[in-house]
PDB file of C-alpha atoms in Angstrom:
ATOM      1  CA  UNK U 944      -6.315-148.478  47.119  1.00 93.00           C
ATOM      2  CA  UNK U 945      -7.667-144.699  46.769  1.00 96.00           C
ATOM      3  CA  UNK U 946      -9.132-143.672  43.290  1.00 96.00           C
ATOM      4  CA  UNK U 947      -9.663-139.978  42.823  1.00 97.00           C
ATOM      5  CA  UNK U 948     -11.047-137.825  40.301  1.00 98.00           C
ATOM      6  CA  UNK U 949      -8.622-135.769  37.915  1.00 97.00           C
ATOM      7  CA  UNK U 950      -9.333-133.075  35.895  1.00 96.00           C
ATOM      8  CA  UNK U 951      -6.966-132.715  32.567  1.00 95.00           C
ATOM      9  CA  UNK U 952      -4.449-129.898  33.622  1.00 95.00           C
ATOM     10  CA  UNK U 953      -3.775-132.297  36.747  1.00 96.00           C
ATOM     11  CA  UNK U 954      -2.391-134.801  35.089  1.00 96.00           C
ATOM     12  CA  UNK U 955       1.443-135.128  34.917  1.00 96.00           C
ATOM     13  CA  UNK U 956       2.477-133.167  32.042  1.00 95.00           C
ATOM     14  CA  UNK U 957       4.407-136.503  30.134  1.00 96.00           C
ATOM     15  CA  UNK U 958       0.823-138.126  29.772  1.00 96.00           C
ATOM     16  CA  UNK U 959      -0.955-134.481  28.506  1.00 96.00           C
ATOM     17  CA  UNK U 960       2.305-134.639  26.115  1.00 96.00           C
ATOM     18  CA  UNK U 961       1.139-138.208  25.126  1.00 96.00           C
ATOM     19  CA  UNK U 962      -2.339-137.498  24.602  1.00 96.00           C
ATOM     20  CA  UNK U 963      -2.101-134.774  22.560  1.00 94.00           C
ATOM     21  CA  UNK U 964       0.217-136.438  20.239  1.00 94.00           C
ATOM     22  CA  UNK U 965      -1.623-139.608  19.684  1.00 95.00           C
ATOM     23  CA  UNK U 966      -4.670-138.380  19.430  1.00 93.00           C
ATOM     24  CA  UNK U 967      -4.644-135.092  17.182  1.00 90.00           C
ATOM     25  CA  UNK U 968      -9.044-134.422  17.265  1.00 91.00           C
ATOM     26  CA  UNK U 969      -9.776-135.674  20.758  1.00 94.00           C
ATOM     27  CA  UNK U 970     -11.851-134.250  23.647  1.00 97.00           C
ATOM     28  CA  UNK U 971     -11.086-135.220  27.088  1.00 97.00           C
ATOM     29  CA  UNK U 972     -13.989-136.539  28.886  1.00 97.00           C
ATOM     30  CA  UNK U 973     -12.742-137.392  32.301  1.00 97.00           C
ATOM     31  CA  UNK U 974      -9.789-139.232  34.332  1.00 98.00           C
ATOM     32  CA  UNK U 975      -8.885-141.022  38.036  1.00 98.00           C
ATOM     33  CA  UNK U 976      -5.561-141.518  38.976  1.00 98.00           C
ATOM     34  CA  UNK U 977      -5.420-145.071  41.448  1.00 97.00           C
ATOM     35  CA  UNK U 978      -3.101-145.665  43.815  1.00 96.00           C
ATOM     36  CA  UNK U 979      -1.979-148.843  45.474  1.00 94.00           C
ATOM     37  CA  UNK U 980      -0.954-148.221  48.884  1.00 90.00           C
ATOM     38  CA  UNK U 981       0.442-151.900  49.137  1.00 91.00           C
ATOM     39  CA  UNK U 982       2.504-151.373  46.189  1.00 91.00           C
ATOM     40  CA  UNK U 983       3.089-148.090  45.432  1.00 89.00           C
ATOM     41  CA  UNK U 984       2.097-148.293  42.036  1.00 93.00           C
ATOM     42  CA  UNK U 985      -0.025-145.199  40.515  1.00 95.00           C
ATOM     43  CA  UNK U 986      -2.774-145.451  37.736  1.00 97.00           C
ATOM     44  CA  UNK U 987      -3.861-142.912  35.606  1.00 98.00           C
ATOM     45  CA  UNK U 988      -7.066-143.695  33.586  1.00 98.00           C
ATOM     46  CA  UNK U 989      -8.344-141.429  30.919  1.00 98.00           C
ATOM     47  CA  UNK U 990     -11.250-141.175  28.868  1.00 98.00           C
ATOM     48  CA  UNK U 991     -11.403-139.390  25.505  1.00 98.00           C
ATOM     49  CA  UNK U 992     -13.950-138.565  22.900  1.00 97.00           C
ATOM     50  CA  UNK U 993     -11.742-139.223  19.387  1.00 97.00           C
ATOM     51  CA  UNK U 994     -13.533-137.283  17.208  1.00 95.00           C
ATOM     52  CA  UNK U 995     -11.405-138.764  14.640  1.00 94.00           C
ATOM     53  CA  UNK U 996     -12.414-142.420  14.718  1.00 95.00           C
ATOM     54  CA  UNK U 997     -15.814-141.833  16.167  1.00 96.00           C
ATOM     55  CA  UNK U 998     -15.320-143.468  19.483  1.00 97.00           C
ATOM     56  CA  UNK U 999     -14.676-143.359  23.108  1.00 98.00           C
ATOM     57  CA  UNK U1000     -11.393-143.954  24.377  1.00 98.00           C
ATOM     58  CA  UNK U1001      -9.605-145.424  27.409  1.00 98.00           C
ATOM     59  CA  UNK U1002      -6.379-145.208  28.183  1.00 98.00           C
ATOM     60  CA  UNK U1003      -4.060-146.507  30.786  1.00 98.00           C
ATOM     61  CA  UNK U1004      -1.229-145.043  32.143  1.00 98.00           C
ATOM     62  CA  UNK U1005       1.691-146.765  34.680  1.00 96.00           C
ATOM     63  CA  UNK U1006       5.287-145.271  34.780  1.00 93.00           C
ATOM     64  CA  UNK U1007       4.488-142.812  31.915  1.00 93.00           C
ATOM     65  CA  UNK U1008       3.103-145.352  29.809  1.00 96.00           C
ATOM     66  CA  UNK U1009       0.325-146.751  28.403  1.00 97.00           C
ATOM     67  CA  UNK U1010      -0.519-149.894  29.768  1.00 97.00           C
ATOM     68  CA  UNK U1011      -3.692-150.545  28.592  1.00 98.00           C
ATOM     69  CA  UNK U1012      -6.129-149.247  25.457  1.00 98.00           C
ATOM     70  CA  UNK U1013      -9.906-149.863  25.087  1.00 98.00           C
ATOM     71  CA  UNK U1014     -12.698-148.129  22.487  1.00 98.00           C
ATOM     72  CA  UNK U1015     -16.306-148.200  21.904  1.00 98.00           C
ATOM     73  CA  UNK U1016     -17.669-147.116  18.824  1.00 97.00           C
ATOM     74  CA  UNK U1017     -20.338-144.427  19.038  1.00 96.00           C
ATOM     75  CA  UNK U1018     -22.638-145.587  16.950  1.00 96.00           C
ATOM     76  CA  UNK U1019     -22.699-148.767  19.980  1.00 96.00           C
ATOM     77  CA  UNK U1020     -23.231-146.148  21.885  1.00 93.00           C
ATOM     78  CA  UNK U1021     -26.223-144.522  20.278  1.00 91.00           C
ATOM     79  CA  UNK U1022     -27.778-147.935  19.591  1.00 91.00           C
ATOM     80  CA  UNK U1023     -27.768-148.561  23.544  1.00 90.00           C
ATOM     81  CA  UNK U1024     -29.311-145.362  24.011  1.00 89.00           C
ATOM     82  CA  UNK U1025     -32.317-146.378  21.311  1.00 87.00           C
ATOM     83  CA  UNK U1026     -32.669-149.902  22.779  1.00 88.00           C
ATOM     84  CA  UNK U1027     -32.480-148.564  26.876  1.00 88.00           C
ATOM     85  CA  UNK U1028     -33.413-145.365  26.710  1.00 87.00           C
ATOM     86  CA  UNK U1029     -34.667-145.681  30.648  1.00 88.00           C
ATOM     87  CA  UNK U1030     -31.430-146.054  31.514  1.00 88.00           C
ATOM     88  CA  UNK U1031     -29.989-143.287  29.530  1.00 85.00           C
ATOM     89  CA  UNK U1032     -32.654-141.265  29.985  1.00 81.00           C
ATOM     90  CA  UNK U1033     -31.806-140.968  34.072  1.00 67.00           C
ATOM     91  CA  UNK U1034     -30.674-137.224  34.894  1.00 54.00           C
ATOM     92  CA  UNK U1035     -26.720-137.345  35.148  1.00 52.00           C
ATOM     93  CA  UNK U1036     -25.188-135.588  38.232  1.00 51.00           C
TER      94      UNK U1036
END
């Protein structure tokens, strides 16, 4: 298995197609493309900031597709932040 970073004008033009029609307000965040060398199956996994709904997004992509669809709400979020804020409060590379 090899998981790389992608940035969003790397991904396959289909899934920038999907993106941008399901989700109208969204910024993208960042995305890692997976692939199985014992299968040849390729993952793309996205994250979005849908400024719509007020949540994080993840999205999974196989064969053009989404596979898979997770969210956290921001306020969740912002209440980890207030309850750990050592953790969050590490410097991000």
């Amino acid at each position: 298995m090899k998981i790389s970073k992608v940035s969003k004008e790397a991904l396959p033009s289909e899934l920038q197609a999907i993106i941008t029609e399901k989700f109208k307000n969204a910024k993208f965040i960042l995305a890692h493309v997976i692939e199985y060398e014992s299968t040849g199956s390729i993952l793309y996994v996205v994250n979005l900031l849908d400024l719509q709904k007020d949540e994080i997004v993840e999205l999974v992509f196989e064969n053009g597709k989404i596979t898979h669809q997770s969210a956290i709400a921001l306020v969740v979020i912002e209440k980890a932040m207030e309850l750990y804020p050592e953790v969050f409060g590490k410097v991000v590379r």
